[in-house]
XYZ file of C-alpha atoms in Angstrom:
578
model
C -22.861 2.914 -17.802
C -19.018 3.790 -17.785
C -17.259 3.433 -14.361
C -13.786 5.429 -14.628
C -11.224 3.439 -11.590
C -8.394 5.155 -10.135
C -5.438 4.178 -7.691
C -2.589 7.012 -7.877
C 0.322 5.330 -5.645
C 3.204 2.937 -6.646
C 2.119 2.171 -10.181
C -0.582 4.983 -10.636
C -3.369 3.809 -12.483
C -6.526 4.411 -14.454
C -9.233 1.781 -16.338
C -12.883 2.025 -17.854
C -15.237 -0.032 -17.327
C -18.588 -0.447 -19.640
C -21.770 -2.265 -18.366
C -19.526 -4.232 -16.688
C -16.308 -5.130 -18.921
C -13.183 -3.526 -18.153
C -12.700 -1.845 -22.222
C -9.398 0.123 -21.265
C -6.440 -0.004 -18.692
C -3.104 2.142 -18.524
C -0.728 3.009 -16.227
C 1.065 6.443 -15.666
C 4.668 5.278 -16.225
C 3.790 4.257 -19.255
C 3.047 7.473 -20.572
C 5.329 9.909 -18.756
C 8.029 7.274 -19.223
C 8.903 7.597 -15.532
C 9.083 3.852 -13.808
C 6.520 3.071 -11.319
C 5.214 6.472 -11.820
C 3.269 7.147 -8.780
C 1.930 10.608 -9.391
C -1.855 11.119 -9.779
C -2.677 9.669 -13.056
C -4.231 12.102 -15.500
C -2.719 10.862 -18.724
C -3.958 7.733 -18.016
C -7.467 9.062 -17.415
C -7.572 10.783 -20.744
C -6.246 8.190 -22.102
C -9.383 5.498 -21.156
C -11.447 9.106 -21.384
C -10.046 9.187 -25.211
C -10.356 5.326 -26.431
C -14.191 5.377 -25.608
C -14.912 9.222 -27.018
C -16.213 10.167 -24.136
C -15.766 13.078 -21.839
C -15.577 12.962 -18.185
C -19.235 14.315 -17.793
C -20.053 10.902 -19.467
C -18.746 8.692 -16.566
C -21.518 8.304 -13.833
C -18.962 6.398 -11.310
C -15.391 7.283 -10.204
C -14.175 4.263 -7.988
C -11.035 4.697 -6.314
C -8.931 2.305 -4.424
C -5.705 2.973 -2.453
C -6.068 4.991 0.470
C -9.969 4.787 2.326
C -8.431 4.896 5.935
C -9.142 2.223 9.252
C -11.622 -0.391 9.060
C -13.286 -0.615 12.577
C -12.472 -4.137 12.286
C -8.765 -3.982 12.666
C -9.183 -2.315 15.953
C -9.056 -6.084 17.941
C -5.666 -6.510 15.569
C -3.678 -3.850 16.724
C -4.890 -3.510 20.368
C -3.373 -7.416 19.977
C -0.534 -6.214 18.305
C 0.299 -3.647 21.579
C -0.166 -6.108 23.920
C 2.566 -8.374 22.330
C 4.675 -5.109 22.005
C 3.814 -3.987 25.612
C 7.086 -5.549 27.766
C 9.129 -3.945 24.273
C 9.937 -0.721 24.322
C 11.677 -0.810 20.534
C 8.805 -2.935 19.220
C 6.309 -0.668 20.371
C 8.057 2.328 19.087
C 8.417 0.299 15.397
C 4.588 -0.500 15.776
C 3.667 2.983 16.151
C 6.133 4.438 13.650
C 4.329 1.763 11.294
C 1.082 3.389 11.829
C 2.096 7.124 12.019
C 3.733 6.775 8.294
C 0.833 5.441 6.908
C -1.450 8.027 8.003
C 0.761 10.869 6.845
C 1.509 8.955 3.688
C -2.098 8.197 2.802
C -3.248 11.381 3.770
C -1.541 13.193 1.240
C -2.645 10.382 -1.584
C -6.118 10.585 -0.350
C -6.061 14.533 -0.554
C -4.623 14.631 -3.765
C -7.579 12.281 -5.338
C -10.297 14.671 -2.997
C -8.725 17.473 -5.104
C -8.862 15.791 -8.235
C -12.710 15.092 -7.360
C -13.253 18.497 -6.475
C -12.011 20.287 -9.543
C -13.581 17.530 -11.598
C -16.581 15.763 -10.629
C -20.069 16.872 -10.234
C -21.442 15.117 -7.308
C -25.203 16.136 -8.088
C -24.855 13.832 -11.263
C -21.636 11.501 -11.249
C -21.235 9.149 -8.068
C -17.539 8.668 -6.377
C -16.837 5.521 -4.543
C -13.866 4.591 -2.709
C -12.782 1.288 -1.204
C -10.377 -0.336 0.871
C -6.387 -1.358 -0.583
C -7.148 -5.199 0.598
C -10.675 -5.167 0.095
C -9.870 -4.039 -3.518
C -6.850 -6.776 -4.292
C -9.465 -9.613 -3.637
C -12.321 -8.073 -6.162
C -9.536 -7.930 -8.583
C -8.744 -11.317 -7.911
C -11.922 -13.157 -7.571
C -14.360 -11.071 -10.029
C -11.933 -10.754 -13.080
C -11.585 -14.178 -12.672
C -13.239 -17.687 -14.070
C -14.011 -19.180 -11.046
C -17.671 -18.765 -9.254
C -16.758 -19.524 -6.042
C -13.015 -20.376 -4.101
C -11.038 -18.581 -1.519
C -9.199 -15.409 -2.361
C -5.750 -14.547 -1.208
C -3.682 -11.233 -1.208
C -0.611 -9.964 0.157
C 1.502 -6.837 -0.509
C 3.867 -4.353 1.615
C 0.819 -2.417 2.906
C -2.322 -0.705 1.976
C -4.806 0.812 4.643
C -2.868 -0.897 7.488
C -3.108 -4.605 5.860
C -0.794 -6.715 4.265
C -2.051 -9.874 3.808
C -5.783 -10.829 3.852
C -7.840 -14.396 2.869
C -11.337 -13.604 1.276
C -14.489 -16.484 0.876
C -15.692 -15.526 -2.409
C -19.227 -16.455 -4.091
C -19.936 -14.901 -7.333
C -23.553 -15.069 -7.016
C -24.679 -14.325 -3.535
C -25.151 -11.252 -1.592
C -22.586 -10.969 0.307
C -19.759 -11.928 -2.069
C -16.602 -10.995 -0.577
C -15.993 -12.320 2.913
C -12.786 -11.722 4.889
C -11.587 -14.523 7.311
C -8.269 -13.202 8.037
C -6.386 -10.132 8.213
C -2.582 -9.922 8.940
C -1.369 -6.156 9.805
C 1.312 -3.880 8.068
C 3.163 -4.584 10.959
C 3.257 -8.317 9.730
C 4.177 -7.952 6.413
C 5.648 -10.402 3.730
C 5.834 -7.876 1.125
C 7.694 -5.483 3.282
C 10.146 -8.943 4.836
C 10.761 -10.026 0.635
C 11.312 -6.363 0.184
C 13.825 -6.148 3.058
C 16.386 -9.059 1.686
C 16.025 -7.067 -1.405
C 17.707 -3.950 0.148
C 20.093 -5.714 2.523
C 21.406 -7.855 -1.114
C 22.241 -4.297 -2.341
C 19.095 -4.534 -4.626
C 16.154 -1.691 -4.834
C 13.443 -3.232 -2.859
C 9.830 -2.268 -4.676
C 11.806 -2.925 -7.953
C 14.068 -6.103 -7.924
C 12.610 -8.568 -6.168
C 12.542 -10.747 -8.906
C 15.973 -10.812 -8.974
C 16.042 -12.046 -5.413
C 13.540 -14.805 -6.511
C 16.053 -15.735 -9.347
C 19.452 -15.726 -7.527
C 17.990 -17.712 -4.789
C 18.137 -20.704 -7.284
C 21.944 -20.598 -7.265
C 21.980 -21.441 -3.031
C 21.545 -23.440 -0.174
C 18.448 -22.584 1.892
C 19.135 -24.563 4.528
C 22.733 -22.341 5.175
C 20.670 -19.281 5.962
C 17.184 -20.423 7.475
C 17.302 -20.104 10.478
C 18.529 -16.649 10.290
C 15.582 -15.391 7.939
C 13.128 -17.244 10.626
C 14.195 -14.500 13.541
C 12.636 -12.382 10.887
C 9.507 -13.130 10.545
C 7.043 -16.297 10.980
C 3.792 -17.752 10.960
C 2.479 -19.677 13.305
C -1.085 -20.900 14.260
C -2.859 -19.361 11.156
C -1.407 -16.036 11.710
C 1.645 -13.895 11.031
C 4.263 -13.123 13.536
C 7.234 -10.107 12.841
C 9.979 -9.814 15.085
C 9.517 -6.037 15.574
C 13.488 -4.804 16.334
C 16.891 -5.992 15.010
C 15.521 -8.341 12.642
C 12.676 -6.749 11.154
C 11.055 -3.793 11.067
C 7.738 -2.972 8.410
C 9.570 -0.873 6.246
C 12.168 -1.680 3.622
C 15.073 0.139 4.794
C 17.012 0.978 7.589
C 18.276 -2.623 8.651
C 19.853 -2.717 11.959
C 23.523 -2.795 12.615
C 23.707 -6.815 14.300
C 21.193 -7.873 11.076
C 23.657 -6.480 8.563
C 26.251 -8.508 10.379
C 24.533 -11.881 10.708
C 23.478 -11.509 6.790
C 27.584 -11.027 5.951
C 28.382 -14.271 7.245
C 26.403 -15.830 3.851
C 26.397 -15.279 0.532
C 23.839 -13.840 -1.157
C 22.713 -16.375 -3.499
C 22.300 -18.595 -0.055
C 20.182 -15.765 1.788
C 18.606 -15.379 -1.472
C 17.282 -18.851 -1.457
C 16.441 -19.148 2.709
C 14.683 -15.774 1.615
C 12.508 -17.709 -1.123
C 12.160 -20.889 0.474
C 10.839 -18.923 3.485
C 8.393 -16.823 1.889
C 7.003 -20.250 0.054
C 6.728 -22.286 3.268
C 5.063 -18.793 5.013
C 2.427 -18.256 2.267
C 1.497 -22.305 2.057
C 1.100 -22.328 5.764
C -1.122 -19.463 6.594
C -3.572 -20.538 3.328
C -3.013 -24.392 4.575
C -4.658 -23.475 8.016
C -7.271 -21.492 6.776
C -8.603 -23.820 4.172
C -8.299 -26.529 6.764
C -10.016 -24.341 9.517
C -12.769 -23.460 6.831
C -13.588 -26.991 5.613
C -12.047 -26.172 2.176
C -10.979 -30.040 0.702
C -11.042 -29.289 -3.032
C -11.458 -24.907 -4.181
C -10.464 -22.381 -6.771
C -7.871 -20.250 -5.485
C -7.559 -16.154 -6.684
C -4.907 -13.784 -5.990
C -3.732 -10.333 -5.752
C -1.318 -7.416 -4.212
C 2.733 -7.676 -4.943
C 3.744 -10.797 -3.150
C 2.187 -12.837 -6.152
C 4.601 -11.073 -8.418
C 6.598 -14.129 -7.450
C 6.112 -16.416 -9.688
C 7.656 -19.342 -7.606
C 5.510 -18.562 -4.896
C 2.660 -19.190 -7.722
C 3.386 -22.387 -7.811
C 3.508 -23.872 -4.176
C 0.471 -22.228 -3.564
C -0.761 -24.285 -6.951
C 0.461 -27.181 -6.164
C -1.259 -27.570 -2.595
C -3.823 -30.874 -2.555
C -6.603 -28.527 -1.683
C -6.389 -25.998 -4.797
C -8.337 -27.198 -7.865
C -7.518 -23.983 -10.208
C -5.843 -20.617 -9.350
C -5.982 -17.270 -10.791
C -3.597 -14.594 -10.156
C -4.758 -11.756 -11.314
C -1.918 -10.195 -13.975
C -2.053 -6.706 -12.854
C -1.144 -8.207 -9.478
C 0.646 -4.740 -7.696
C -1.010 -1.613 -6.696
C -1.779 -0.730 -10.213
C -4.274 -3.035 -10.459
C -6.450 -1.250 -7.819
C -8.590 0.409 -10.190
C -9.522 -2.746 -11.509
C -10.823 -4.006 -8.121
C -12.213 -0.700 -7.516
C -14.934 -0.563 -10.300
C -15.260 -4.155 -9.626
C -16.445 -3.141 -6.448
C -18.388 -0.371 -7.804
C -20.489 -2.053 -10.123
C -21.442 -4.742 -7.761
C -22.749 -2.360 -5.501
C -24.607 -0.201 -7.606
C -26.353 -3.550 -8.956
C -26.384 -5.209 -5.505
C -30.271 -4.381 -5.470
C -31.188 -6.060 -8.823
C -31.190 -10.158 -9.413
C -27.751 -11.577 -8.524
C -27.519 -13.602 -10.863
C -28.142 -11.171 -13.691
C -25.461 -8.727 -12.775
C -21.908 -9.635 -12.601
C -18.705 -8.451 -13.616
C -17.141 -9.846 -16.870
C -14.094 -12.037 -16.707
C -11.055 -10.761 -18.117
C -9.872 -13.017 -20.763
C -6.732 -10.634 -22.438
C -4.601 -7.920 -20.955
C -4.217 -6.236 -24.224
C -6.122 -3.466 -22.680
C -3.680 -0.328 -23.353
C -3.872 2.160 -26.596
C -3.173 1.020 -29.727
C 0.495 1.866 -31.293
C 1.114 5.631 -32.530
C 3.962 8.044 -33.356
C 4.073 10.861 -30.763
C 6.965 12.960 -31.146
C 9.395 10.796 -34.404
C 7.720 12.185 -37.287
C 7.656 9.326 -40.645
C 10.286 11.702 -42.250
C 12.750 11.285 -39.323
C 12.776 7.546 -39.705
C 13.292 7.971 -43.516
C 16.425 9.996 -42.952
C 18.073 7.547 -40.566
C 16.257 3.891 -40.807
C 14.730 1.419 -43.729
C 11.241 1.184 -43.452
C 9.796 -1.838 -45.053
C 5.997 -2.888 -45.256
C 5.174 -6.453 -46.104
C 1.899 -8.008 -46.485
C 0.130 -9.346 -42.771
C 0.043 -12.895 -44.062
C 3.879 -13.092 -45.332
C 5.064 -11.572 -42.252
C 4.978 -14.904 -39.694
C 7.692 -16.272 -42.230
C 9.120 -13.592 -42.840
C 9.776 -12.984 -38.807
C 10.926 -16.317 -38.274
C 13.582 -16.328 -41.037
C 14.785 -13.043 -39.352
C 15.418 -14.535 -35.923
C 16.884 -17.559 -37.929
C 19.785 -15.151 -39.066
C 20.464 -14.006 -35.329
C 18.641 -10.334 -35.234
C 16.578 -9.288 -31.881
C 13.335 -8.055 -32.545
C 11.120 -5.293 -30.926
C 7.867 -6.201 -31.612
C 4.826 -3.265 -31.503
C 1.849 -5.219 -31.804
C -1.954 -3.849 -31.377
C -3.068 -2.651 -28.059
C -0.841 -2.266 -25.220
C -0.713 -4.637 -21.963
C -1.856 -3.478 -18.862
C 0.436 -4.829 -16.111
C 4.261 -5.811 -15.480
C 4.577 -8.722 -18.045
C 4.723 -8.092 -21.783
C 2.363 -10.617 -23.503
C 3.854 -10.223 -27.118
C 2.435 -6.870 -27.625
C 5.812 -4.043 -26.587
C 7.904 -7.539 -26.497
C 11.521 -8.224 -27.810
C 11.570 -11.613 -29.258
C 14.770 -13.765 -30.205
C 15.836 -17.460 -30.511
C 16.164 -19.574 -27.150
C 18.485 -21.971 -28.078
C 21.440 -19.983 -27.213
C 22.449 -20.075 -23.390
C 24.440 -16.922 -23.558
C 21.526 -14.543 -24.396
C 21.745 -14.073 -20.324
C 24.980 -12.175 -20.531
C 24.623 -10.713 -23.865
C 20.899 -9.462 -24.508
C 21.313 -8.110 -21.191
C 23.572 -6.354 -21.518
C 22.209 -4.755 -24.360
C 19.547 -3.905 -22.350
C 21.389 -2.392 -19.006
C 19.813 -5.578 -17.244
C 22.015 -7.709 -14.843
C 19.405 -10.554 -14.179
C 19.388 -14.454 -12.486
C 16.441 -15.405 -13.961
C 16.755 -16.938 -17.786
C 14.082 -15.218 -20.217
C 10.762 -16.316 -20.660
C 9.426 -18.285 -23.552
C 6.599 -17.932 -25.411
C 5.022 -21.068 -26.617
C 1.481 -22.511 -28.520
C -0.747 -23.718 -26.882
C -0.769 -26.894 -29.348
C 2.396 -28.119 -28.192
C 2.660 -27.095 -24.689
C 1.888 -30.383 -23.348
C 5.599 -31.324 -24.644
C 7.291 -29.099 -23.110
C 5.427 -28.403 -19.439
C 4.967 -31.417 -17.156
C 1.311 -32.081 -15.860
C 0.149 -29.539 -18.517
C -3.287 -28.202 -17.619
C -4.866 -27.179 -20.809
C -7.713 -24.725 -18.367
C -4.429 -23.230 -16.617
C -5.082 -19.706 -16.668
C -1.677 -18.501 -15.248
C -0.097 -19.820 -18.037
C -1.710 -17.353 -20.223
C -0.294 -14.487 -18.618
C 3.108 -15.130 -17.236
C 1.965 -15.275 -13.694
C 3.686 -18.810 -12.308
C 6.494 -21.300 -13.001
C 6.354 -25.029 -14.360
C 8.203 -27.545 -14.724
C 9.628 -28.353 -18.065
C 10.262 -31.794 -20.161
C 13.764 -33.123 -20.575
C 12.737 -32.087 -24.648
C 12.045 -28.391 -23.544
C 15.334 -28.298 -21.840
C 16.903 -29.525 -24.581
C 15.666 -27.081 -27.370
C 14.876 -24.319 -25.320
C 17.954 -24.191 -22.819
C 17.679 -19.959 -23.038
C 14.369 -20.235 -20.944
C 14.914 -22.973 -18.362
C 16.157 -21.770 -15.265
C 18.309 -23.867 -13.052
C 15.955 -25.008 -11.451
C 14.480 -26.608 -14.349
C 12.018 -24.513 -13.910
C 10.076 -21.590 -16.955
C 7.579 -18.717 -16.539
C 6.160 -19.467 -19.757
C 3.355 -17.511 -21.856
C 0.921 -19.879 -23.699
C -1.087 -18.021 -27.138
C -3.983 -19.653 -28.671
C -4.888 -18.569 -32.534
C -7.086 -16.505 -31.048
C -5.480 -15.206 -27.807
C -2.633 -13.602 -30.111
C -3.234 -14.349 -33.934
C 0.372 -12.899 -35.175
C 2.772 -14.150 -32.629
C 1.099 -17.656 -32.761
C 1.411 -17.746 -36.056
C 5.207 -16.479 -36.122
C 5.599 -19.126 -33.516
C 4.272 -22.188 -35.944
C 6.564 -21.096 -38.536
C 9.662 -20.870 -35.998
C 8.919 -24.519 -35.416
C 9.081 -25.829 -39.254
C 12.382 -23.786 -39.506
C 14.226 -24.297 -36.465
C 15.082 -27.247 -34.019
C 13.155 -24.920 -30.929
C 9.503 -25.209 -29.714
C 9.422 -21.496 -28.352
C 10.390 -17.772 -28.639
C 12.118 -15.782 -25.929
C 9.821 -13.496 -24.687
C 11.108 -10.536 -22.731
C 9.549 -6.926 -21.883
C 10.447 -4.212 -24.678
C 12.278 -1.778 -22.177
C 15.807 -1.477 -21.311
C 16.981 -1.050 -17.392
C 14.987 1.122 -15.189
C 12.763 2.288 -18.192
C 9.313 1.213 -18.608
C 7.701 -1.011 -20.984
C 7.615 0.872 -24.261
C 4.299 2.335 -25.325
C 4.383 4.001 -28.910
C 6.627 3.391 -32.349
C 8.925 6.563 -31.455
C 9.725 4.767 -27.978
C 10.888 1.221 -30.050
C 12.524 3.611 -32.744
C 14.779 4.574 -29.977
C 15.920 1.488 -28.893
C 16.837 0.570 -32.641
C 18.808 3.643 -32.747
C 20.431 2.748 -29.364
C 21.251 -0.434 -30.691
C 19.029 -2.280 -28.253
C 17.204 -4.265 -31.121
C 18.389 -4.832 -34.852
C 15.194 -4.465 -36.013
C 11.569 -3.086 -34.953
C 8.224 -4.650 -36.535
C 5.198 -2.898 -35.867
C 1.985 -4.649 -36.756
C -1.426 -3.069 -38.169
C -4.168 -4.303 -39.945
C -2.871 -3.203 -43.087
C 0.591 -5.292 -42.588
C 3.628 -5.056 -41.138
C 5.853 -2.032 -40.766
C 9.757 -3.396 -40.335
C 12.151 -0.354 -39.618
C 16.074 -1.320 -40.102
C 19.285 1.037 -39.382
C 20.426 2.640 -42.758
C 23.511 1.155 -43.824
C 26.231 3.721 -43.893
């Protein structure tokens, strides 16, 4: 049975899923080549519609997840929330502004997926689901996962008037998915980190990772007590300052908060900012592991907030989390995931427990393969070199390219589904040199705090990460920071932040065959353990998808050279020499 998910806000959406395994994931931005395309997203249904030859006639569930509406249960959270707003005029009037957008905002989402359905689906034979925003962040968390059993956390700006929930989660019982706390959209981290994003002259929904990297060049402490007037938690729950300091939206800022954040510098509000969000996030899980007996448990996670991969890491290193999972489509995007997660398990919630349960995911190579759309193979004869060499000569031949100094696009297989590029639309170069931050950004349009990210095998990972955990699956998809050797530092210096800290990407021979294999080559020809690893798109573009998108960028002059990668070999395009 195919289940087709949708979500069609922020980073619109669309996946398959077959007898339980998601086969196919895309988003819309990838195809219309429109960042964070939120429009409904058709090209990413025929595209999942298209890599299983099927029609639409041949899906018998549509699960959707991003706008269901108000779950009775919030009710005793919001008539709390007026209470504490009562004696406030302004924080009442913020409260209910809160709630007024997000009706009018998911009403015309919701309508535009009831019109899709309509013109679409036939109800008398195909089934359409829909679930709730939080409710569908934790099943793409905890069932995509490798854990049984564990606690499952999520936290975003908003979706169907949450922002942050904690799930129970056991795999095999009937009631799998069990909420134990719920924090408002009035109570929002996502929409707080999002906040010092706009008031750093940053886009908030877009740059908060640079927030997360500049706030290693400050002092917390400077600033800290200023971000706490923000927002707060306190006794297991979450406490905004509805007014001056905070309001749950990203922009406007009041005048007296744009005056109090002047007197710092932005690296140090930056770092309060970070160091705030950290000690938040620890707390709130802290008191409701303690207040639920939890000594020793897996940990899953989901929604925006856990695009930060720092954050990843506290919440790692706490003495009560055994293993943790974020899952790597983490934003909205990843709704659809959750969604026929939460499809399937009801549909099969009548049959043996045991015998029915979603499929981890293992790789998020789950895009289209690589294909010319609109540069025809006689354009790229007229204006670049096109090479082929043999799949099993190519790892050398790679690594003896980034030896002489080029940057490589790499096209590799299927595309990834999410924010991080996993070696498949990648640009790969050297990390020995510390001024790739100024120069390959620029290049690029970028103007970034973090370092790049290294790519590294698994063999030798244990030499570079301290307290390497070999079962670690974050470290397989770029989702949380470590802390490096003095020998990493050494030889990678390109990919260590100042914090000594990297966001590293471990591959296995079998997780990616070609990039592992350029990467034990690298090492018998060069004095570094890794690769830089950086997302094939330049500033306020999105991740490539086809060859004509990384031809581009070699005509640009983004990369020296593109290899794209097929079963048959290696395709390496080069500028003609004039």
């Amino acid at each position: 049975m195919y289940i087709l998910g949708i979500c069609n806000d922020e980073t619109a959406s669309a996946c398959l899923m077959k007898d339980g395994e998601i086969i196919f994931a895309a988003s819309e931005e990838r195809f219309t080549r429109k960042k964070l395309d939120n429009s409904f997203p058709q090209k990413s249904i025929d595209a999942c519609l298209k890599f299983a030859n099927i029609t639409l006639r041949d899906v018998g569930v549509i699960a959707y997840a991003f706008a269901k509406g108000f779950q009775e249960e919030l009710a005793e959270k919001f008539l709390t929330l007026g209470a504490r707003c009562a004696g406030d005029k302004e924080a009442l009037e913020i409260a209910k502004e809160r709630i007024k957008w997000e009706i009018d905002r998911d009403k015309t989402k919701r309508k535009e997926f009831d019109t899709w359905v309509a013109e679409n689906i036939d109800q008398s034979q195909q089934r359409v689901l829909d679930f709730y925003h939080h409710e569908a962040h934790a099943a793409s968390a905890a069932f995509y996962s490798p854990f049984d059993d564990g606690f499952v956390y999520t936290s975003d700006g908003r979706g169907d008037f949450e922002a942050t929930t904690i799930y129970k989660f056991q795999r095999y019982s009937n009631d799998k998915l069990t909420k134990i706390f719920s924090a408002t959209s009035s109570n929002s981290f996502g929409f707080f980190y999002g906040r010092i994003t706009g008031l750093l002259g940053f886009k908030p929904m877009r740059h908060e990772g640079k927030i997360t990297g500049l706030a290693a060049y400050g002092n917390p402490s400077k600033a800290y007590n200023l971000i706490k007037k923000m927002i707060d938690v306190r006794e297991g729950d979450v406490y905004a300052n509805l007014g001056n300091y905070y309001q749950p939206f990203f922009a406007p800022y009041s005048e007296l908060l744009e005056c109090e954040v002047e007197k710092y510098s932005k690296e140090d509000v930056a770092a309060a900012a970070q160091l705030h969000l950290e000690n938040m996030m620890v707390n709130l899980l802290d008191f409701h592991l303690n207040d639920n007996g939890a000594t020793v448990t897996n940990l899953m996670c989901a929604g925006g907030v856990f695009g930060n991969v720092k954050v990843t890491q506290k919440l790692k290193n706490m003495k009560q989390i055994s293993k943790c999972y974020v899952q790597p489509q983490m934003g909205d995007g990843g709704l659809c995931l959750g969604a026929c997660a939460l499809a399937y398990d009801k549909i099969n919630s009548s049959d043996n427990q045991a015998k029915t349960t979603v499929k981890q995911i293992k790789s998020m190579y789950l895009g289209p393969q690589a294909s010319y759309r609109e540069i025809s193979h006689a354009d790229c004869a007229n204006e670049f070199v096109n090479k082929i060499i043999a799949y099993n000569d190519a790892p050398l031949e790679l690594a003896k390219s980034l030896k002489d100094k080029n940057v490589v696009g790499l096209i590799n297989g299927r595309m990834e589904f999410g924010p991080r590029s996993l070696c498949n639309r990648s640009i790969i170069v050297p990390t020995s040199d510390k001024t790739i931050n100024d120069w390959l950004n620029k290049r690029m349009s970028r103007t970034e705090f973090m370092p790049f990210a290294p790519v590294l095998r698994k063999e030798i990972a244990e030499s570079c990460i301290k307290d390497f955990d070999s079962n670690d699956v974050t470290l397989n998809f770029m989702t949380t920071t470590v802390d490096c050797t003095d020998e990493f530092k050494a030889r990678n210096p390109a990919v260590v932040h100042i914090d000594k800290t990297a966001r590293p990407q471990i591959v296995t021979e079998n997780s990616n065959n070609f990039i592992w294999k350029v990467l034990y080559e690298w090492e018998q020809i060069s004095d570094e353990n890794s690769l830089v690893n950086t997302s094939f798109n330049v500033h306020e573009e999105p991740i490539i998808c086809d060859v004509d998108e990384g031809i581009v960028n070699l005509r640009d002059g983004v990369i020296d050279q593109l290899w794209v990668v097929h079963e048959d070999g290696v395709n390496v395009y080069l500028k003609q020499k004039m």
